PDB file of C-alpha atoms in Angstrom:
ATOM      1  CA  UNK A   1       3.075 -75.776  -7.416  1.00  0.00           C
ATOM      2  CA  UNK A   2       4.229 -72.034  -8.554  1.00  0.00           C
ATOM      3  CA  UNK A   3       7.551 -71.513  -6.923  1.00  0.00           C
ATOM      4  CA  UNK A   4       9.440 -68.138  -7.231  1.00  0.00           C
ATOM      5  CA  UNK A   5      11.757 -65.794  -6.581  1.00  0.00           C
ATOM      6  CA  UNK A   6      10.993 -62.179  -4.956  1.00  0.00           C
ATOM      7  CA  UNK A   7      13.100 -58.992  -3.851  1.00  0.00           C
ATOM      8  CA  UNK A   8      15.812 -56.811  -5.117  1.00  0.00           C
ATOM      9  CA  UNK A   9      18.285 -58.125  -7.749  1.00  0.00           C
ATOM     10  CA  UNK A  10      20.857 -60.378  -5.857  1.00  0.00           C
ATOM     11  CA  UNK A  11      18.571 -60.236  -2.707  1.00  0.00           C
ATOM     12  CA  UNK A  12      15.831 -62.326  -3.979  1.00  0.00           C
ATOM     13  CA  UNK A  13      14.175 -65.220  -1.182  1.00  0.00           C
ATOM     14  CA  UNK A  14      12.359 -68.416  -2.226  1.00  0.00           C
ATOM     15  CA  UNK A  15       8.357 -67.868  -2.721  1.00  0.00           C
ATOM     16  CA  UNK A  16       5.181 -69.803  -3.150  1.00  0.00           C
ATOM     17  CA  UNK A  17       2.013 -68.283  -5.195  1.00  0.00           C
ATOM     18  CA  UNK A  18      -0.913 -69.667  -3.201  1.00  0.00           C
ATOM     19  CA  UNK A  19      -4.056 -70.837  -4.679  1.00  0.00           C
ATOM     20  CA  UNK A  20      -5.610 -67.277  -4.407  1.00  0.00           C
ATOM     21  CA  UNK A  21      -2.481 -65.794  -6.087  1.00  0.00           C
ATOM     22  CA  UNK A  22      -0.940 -64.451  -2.525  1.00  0.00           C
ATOM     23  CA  UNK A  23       3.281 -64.913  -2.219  1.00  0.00           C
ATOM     24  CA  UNK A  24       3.964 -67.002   0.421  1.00  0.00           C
ATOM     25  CA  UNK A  25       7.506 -66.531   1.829  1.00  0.00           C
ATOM     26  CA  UNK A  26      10.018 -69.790   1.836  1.00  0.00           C
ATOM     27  CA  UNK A  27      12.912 -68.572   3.765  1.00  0.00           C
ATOM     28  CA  UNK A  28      12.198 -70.881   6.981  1.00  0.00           C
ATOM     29  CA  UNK A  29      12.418 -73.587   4.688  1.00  0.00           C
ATOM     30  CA  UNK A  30      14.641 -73.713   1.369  1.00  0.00           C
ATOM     31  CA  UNK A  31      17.371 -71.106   1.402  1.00  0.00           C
ATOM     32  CA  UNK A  32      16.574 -70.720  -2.536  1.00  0.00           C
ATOM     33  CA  UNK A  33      14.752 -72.180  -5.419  1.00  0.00           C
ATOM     34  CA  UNK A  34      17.898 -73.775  -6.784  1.00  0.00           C
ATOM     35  CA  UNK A  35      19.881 -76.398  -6.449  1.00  0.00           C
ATOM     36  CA  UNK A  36      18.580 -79.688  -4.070  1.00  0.00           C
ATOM     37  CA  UNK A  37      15.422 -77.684  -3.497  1.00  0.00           C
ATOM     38  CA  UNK A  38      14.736 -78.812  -7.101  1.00  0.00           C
ATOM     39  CA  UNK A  39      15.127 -82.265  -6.742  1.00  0.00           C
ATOM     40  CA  UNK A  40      12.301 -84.787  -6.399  1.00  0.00           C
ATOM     41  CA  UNK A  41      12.986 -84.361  -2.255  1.00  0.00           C
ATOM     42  CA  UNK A  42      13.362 -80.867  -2.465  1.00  0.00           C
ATOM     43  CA  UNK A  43      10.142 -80.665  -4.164  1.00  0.00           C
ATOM     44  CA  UNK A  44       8.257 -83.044  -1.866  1.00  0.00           C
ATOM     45  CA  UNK A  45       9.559 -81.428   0.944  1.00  0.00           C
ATOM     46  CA  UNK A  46       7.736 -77.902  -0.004  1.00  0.00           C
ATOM     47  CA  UNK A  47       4.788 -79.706  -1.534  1.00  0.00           C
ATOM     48  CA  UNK A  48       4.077 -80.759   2.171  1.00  0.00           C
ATOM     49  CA  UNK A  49       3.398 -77.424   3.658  1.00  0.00           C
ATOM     50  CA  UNK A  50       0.872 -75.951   4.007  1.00  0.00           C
ATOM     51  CA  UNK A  51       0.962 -73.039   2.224  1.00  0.00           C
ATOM     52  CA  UNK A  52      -1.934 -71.266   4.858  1.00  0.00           C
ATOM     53  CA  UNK A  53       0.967 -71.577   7.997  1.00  0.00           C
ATOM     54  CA  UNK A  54       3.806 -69.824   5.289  1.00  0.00           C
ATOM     55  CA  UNK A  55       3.887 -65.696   6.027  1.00  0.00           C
ATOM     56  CA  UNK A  56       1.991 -63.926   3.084  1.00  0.00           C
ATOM     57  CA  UNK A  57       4.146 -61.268   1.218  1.00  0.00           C
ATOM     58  CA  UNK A  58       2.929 -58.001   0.952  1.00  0.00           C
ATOM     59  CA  UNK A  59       3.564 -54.605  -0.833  1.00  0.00           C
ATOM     60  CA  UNK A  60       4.173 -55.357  -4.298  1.00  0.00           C
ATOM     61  CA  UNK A  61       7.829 -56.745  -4.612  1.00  0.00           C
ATOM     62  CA  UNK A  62       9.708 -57.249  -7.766  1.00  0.00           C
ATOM     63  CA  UNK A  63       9.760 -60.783  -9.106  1.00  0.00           C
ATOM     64  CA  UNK A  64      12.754 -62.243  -9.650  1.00  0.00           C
ATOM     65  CA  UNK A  65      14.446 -64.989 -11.877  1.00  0.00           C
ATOM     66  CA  UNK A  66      12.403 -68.198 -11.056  1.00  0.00           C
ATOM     67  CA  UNK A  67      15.332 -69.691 -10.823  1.00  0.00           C
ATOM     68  CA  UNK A  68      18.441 -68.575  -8.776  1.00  0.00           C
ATOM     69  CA  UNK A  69      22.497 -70.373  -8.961  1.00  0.00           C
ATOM     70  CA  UNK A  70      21.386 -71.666 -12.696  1.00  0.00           C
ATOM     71  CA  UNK A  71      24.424 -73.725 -13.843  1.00  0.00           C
ATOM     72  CA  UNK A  72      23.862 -73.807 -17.499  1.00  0.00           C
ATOM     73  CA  UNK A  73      21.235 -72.220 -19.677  1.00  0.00           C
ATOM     74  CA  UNK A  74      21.558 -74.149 -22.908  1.00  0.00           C
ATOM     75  CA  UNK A  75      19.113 -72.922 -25.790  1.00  0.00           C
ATOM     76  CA  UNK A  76      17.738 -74.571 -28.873  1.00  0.00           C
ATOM     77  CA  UNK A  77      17.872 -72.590 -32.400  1.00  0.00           C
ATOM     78  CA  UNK A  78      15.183 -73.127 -34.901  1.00  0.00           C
ATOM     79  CA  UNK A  79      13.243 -75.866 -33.361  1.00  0.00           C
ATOM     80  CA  UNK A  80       9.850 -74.764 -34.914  1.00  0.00           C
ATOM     81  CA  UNK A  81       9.593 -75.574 -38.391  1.00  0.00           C
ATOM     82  CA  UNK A  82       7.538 -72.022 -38.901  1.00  0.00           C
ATOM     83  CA  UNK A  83      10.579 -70.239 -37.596  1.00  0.00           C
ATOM     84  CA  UNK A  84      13.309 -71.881 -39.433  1.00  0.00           C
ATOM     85  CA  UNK A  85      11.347 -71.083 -42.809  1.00  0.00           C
ATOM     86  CA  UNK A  86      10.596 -67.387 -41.867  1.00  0.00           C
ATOM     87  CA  UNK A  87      14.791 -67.170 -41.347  1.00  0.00           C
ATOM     88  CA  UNK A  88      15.582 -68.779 -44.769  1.00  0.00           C
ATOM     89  CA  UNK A  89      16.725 -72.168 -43.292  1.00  0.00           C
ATOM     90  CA  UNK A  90      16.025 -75.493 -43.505  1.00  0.00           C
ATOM     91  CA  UNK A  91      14.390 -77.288 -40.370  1.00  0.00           C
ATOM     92  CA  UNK A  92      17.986 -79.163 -38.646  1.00  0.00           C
ATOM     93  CA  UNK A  93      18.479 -82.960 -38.754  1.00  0.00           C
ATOM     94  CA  UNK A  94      19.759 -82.970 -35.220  1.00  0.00           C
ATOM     95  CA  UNK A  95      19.079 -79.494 -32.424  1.00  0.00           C
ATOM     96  CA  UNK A  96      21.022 -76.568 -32.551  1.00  0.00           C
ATOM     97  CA  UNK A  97      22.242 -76.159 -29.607  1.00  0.00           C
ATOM     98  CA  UNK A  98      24.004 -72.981 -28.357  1.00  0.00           C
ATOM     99  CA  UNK A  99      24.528 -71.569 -24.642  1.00  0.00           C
ATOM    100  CA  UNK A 100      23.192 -68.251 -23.162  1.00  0.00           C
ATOM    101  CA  UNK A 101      25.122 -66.864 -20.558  1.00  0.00           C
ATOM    102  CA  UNK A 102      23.848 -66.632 -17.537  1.00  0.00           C
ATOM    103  CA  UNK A 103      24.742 -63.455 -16.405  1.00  0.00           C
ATOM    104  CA  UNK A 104      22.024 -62.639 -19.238  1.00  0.00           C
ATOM    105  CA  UNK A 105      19.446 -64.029 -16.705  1.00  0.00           C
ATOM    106  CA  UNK A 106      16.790 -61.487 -15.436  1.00  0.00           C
ATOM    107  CA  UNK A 107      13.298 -61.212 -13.709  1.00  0.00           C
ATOM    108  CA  UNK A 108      10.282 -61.177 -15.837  1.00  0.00           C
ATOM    109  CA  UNK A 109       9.554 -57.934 -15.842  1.00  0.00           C
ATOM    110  CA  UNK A 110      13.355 -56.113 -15.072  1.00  0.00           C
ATOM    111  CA  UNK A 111      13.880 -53.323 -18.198  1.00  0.00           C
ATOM    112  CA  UNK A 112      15.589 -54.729 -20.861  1.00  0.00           C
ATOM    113  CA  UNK A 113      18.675 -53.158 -22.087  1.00  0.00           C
ATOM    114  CA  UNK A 114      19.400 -52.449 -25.628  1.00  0.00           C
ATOM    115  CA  UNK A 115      23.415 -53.319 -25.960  1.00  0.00           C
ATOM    116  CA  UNK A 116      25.821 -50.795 -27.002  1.00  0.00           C
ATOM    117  CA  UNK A 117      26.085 -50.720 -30.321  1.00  0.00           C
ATOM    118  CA  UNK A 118      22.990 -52.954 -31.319  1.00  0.00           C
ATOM    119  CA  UNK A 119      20.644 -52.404 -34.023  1.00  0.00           C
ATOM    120  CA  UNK A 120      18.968 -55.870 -34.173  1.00  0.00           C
ATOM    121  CA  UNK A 121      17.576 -56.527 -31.136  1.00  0.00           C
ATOM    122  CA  UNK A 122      14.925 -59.072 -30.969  1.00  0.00           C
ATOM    123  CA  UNK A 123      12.320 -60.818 -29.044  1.00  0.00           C
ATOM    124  CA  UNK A 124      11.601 -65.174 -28.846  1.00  0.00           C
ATOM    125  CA  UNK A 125       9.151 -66.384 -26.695  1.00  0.00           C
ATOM    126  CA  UNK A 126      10.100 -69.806 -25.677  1.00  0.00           C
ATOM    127  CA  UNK A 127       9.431 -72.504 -23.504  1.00  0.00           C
ATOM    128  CA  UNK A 128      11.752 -72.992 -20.823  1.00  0.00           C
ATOM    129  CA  UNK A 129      12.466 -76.592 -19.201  1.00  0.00           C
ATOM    130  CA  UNK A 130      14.072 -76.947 -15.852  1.00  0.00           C
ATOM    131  CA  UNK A 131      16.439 -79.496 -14.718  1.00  0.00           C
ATOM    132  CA  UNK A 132      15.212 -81.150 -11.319  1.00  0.00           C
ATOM    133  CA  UNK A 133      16.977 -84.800 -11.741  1.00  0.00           C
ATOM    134  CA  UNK A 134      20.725 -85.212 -12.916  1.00  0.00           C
ATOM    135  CA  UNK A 135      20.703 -86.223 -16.334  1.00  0.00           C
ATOM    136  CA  UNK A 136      23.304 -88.518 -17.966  1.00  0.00           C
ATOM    137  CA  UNK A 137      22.647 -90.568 -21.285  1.00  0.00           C
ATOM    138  CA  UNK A 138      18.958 -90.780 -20.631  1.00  0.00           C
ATOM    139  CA  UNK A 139      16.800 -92.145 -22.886  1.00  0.00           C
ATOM    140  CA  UNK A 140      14.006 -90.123 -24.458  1.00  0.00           C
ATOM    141  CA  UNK A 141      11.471 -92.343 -22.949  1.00  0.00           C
ATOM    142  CA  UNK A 142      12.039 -91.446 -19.501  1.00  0.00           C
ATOM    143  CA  UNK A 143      13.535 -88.298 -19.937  1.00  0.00           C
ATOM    144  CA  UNK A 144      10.543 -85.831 -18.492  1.00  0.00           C
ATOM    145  CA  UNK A 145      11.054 -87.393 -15.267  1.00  0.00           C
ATOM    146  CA  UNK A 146      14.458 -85.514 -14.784  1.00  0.00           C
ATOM    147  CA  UNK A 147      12.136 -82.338 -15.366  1.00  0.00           C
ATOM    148  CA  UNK A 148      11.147 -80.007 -11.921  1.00  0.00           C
ATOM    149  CA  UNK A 149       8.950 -78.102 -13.605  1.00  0.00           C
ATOM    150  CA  UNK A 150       8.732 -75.203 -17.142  1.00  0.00           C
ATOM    151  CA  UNK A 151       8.553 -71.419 -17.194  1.00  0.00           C
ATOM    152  CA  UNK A 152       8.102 -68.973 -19.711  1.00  0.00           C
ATOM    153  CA  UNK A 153      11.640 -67.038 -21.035  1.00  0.00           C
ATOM    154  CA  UNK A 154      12.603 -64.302 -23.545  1.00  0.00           C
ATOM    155  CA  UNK A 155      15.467 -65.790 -25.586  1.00  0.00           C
ATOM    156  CA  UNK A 156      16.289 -62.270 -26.186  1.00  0.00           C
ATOM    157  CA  UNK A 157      19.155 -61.830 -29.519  1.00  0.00           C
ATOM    158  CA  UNK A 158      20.964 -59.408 -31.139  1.00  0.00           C
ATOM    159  CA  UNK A 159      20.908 -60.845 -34.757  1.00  0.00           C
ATOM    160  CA  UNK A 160      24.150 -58.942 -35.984  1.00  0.00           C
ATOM    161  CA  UNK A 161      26.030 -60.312 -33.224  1.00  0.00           C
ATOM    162  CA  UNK A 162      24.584 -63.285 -33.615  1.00  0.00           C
ATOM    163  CA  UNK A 163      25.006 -63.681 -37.422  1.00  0.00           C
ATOM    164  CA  UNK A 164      26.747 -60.726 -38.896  1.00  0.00           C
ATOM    165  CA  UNK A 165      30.416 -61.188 -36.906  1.00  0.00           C
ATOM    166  CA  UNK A 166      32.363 -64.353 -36.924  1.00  0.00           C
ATOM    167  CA  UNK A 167      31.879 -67.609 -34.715  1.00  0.00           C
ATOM    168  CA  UNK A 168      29.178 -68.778 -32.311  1.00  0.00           C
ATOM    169  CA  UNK A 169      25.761 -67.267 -31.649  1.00  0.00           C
ATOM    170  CA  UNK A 170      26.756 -67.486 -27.959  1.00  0.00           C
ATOM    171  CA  UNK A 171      27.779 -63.361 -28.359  1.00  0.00           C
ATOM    172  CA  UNK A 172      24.239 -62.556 -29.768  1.00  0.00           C
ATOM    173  CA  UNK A 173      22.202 -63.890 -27.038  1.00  0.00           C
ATOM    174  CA  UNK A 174      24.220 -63.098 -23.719  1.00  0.00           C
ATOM    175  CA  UNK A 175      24.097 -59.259 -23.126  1.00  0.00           C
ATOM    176  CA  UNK A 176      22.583 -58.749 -19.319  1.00  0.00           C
ATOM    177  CA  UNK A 177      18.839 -58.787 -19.226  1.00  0.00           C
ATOM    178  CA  UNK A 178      18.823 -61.056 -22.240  1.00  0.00           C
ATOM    179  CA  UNK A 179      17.472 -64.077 -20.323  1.00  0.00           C
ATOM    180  CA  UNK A 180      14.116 -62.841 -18.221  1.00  0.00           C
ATOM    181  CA  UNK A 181      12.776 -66.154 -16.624  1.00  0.00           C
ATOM    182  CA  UNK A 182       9.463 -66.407 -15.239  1.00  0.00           C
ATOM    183  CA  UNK A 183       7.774 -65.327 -13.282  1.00  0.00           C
ATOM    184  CA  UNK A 184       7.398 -69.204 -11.842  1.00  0.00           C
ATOM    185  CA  UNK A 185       8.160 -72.378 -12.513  1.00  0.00           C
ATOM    186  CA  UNK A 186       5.414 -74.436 -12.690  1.00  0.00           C
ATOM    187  CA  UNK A 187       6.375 -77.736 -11.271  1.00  0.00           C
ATOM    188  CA  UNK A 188       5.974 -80.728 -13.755  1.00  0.00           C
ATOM    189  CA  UNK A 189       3.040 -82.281 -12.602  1.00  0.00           C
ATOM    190  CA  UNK A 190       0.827 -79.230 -13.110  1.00  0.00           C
ATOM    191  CA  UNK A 191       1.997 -79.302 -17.294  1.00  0.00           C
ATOM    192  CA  UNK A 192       0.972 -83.214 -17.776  1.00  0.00           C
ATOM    193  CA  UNK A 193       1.628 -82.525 -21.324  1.00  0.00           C
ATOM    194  CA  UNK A 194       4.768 -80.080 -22.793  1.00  0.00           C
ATOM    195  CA  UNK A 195       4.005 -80.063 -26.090  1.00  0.00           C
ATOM    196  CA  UNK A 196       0.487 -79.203 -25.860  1.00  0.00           C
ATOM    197  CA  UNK A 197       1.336 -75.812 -24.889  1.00  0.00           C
ATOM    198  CA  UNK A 198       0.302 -71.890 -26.617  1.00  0.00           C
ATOM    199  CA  UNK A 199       3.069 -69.233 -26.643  1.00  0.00           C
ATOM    200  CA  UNK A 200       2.643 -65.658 -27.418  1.00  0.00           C
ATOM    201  CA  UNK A 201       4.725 -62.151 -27.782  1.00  0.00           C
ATOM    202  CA  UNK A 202       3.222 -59.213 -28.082  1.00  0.00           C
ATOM    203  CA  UNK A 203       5.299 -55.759 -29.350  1.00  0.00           C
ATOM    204  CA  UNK A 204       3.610 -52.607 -27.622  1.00  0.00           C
ATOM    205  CA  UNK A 205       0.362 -54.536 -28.016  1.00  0.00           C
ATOM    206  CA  UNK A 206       0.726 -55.972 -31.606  1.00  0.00           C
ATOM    207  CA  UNK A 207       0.481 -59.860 -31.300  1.00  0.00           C
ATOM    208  CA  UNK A 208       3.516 -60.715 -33.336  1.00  0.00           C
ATOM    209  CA  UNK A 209       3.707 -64.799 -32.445  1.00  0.00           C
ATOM    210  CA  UNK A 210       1.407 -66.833 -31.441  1.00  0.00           C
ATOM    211  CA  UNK A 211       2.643 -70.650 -31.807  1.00  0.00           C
ATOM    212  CA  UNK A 212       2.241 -73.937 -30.133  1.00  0.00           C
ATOM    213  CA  UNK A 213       5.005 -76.280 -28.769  1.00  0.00           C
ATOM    214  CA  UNK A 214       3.153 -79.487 -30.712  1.00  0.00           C
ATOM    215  CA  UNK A 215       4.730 -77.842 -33.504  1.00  0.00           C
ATOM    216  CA  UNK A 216       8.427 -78.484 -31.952  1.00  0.00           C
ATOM    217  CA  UNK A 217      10.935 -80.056 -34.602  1.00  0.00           C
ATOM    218  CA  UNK A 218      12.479 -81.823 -31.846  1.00  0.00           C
ATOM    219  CA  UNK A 219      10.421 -82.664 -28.561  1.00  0.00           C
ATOM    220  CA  UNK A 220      10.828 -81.291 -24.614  1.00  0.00           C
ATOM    221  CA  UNK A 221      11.476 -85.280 -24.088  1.00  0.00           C
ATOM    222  CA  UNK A 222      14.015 -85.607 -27.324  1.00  0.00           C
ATOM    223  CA  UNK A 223      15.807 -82.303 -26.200  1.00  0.00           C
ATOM    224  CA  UNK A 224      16.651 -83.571 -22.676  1.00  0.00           C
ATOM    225  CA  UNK A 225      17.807 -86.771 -24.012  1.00  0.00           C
ATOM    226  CA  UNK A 226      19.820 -85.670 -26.763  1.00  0.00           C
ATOM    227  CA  UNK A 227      21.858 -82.880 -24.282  1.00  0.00           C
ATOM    228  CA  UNK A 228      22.500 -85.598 -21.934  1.00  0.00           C
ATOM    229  CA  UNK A 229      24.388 -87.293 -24.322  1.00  0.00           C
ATOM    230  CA  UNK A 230      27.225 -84.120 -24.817  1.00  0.00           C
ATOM    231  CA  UNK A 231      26.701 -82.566 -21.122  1.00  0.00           C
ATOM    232  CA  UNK A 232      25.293 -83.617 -17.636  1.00  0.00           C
ATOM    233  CA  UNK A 233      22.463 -81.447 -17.025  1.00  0.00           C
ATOM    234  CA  UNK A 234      22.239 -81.150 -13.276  1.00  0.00           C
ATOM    235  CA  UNK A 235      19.260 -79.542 -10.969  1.00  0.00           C
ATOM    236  CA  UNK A 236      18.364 -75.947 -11.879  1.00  0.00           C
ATOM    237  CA  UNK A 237      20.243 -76.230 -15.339  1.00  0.00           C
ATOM    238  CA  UNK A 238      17.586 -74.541 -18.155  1.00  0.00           C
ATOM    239  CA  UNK A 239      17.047 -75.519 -21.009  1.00  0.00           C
ATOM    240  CA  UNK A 240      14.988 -72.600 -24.044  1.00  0.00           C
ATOM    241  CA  UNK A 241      13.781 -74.782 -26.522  1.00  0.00           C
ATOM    242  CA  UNK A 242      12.964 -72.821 -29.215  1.00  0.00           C
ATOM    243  CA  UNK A 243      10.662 -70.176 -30.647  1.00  0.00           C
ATOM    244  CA  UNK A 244       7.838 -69.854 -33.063  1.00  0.00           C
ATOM    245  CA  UNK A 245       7.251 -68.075 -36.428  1.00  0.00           C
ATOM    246  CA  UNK A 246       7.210 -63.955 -35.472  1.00  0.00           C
ATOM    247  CA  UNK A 247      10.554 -62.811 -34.850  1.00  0.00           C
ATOM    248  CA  UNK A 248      11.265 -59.161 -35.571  1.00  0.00           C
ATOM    249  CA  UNK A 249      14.153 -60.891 -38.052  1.00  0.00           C
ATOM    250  CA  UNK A 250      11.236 -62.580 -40.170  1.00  0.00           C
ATOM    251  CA  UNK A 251       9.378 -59.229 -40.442  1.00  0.00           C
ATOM    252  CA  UNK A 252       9.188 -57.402 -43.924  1.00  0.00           C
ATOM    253  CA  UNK A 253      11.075 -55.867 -43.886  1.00  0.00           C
ATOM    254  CA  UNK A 254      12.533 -56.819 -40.302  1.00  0.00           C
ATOM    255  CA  UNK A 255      11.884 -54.747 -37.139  1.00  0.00           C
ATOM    256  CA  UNK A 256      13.748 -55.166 -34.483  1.00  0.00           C
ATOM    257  CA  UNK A 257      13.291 -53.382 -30.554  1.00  0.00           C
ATOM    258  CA  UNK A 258      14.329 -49.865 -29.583  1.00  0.00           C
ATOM    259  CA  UNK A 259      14.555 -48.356 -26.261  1.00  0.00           C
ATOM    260  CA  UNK A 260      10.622 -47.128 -25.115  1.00  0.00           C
ATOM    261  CA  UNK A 261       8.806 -50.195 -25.989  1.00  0.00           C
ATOM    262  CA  UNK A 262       6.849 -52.705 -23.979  1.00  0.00           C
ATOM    263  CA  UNK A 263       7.051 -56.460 -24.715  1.00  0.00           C
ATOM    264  CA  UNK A 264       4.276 -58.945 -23.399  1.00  0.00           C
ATOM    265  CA  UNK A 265       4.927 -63.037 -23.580  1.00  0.00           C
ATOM    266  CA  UNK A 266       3.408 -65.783 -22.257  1.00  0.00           C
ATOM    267  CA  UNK A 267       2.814 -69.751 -22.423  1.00  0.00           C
ATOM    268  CA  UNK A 268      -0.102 -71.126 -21.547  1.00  0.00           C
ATOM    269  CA  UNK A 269       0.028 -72.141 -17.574  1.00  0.00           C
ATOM    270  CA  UNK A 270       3.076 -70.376 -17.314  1.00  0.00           C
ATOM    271  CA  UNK A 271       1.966 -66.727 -16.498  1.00  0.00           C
ATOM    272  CA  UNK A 272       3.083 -63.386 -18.423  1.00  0.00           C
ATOM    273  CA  UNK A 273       6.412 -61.824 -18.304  1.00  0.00           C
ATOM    274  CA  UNK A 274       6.157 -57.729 -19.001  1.00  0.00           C
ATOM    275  CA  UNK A 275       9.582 -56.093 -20.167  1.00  0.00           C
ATOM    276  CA  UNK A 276       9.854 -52.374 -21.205  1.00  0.00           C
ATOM    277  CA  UNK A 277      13.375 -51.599 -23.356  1.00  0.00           C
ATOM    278  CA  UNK A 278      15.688 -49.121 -22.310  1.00  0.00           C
ATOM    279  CA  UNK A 279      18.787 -47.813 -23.887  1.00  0.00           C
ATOM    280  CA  UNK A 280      22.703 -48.685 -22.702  1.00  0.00           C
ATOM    281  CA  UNK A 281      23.280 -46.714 -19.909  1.00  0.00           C
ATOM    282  CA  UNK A 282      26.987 -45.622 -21.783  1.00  0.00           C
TER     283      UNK A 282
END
């Protein structure tokens, strides 16, 4: 299934994309795509319907966050061994991991805004997992089967916050709009394989990555197990794991985004998120 969010910001309702690409409204059944509606029973429950009796949603409306009350977004730094050598670093024995706020979360294709004061903005397509099973200590083996389902997300940074000022890359990566997710999640059993996935950014139409999960330092499975071990990771929780070579930091000399440009991602199954930058409003 494709489930997703649709409507103004804060005002989104829970949506199905039907087989002919048609939103199907929710709203008589899950009051969100969140929370239990994530679990295995929540999932079963809409995987019943039929998605023929649901009202078809008309006009156009703005996609929202795929995801709606997300608890923790916890992101993975230089998990593709293409990326960490483009940024002058060694690939990590164990992840990096590193949490994105998530007032930073954002439909797919809401403006982007530059941050005061930024002149390193940058762009990471990534592969986003989504919690659908409490996770606790679980063992890499089983660990996909605490998975709902995987969307596509802009780990958006701002590299001199990030790197350039003292303590934690949390700072870089958390200014609102920073975290577009979507526009679905894909439930797991559509993606039988997570590492067997294409990814892709484009910069006003340049193609500036173009990578493949199988070349993930640490795997989707490995990821969810090794998190469990420091934090629960409950339903709706996402986890970014990582982003290919391309980042505007890797450039020669690096580029990074400025208000009036258009950025196009996407991983394969996953659909296309569209995001034009716009200056602070300040």
């Amino acid at each position: 299934m494709k489930l997703l969010r649709y409507g103004p910001p804060g005002q989104e309702r829970p949506g199905l994309l039907d087989a002919c690409g048609t939103i199907r409204d929710l709203s008589a059944h899950v009051d969100d795509i969140a929370g239990a509606a994530l679990a295995p029973e929540g999932l079963a429950r809409i995987a019943a319907l039929d998605p023929a009796s649901l009202p078809a949603v008309t006009g156009g409306p703005r996609i929202g966050p795929c995801v709606g009350g997300v608890g923790k977004f916890v992101c993975v730094g230089l998990n593709y061994s293409d990326h960490a050598a483009e940024t002058g670093a060694k690939p990590p024995p164990e992840p990096i991991l590193f949490m994105k706020a998530t007032s930073a979360i954002c439909g797919p294709e809401d403006d982007v805004i530059i941050p005061k004061g930024s002149e390193k903005t940058d762009w990471e397509a990534e592969l986003a997992v989504v919690i659908g099973r409490t996770a606790r200590h679980v063992p890499k083996a089983t660990a996909l089967e605490h998975v709902a389902g995987y969307c596509v997300a802009n780990d958006l940074s701002e590299r001199a916050f990030q790197s350039e000022r003292s303590g934690q890359w949390t700072k870089g990566k958390s200014s609102d709009t920073f975290g577009p997710i979507g526009p679905w999640l894909v439930t797991r059993d559509e993606v039988p394989d997570p590492q067997a996935l294409r990814l892709w950014l484009e910069v006003d139409g340049t193609r500036r990555q173009d990578g493949t999960t199988a070349n993930m330092i640490f795997s989707v499975a490995c990821l969810i197990s090794y998190i469990s071990q420091f934090m629960s990771l409950h339903p709706g929780d996402i986890i970014s794991t990582g982003t290919p070579a391309g980042v505007g930091l890797g450039m020669k000399p690096p580029t990074f985004l400025r208000p009036g440009q258009v950025v196009t991602l996407g991983v394969e199954g996953l659909g296309v998120q569209r995001q034009r930058t716009v200056a602070w409003p300040g």
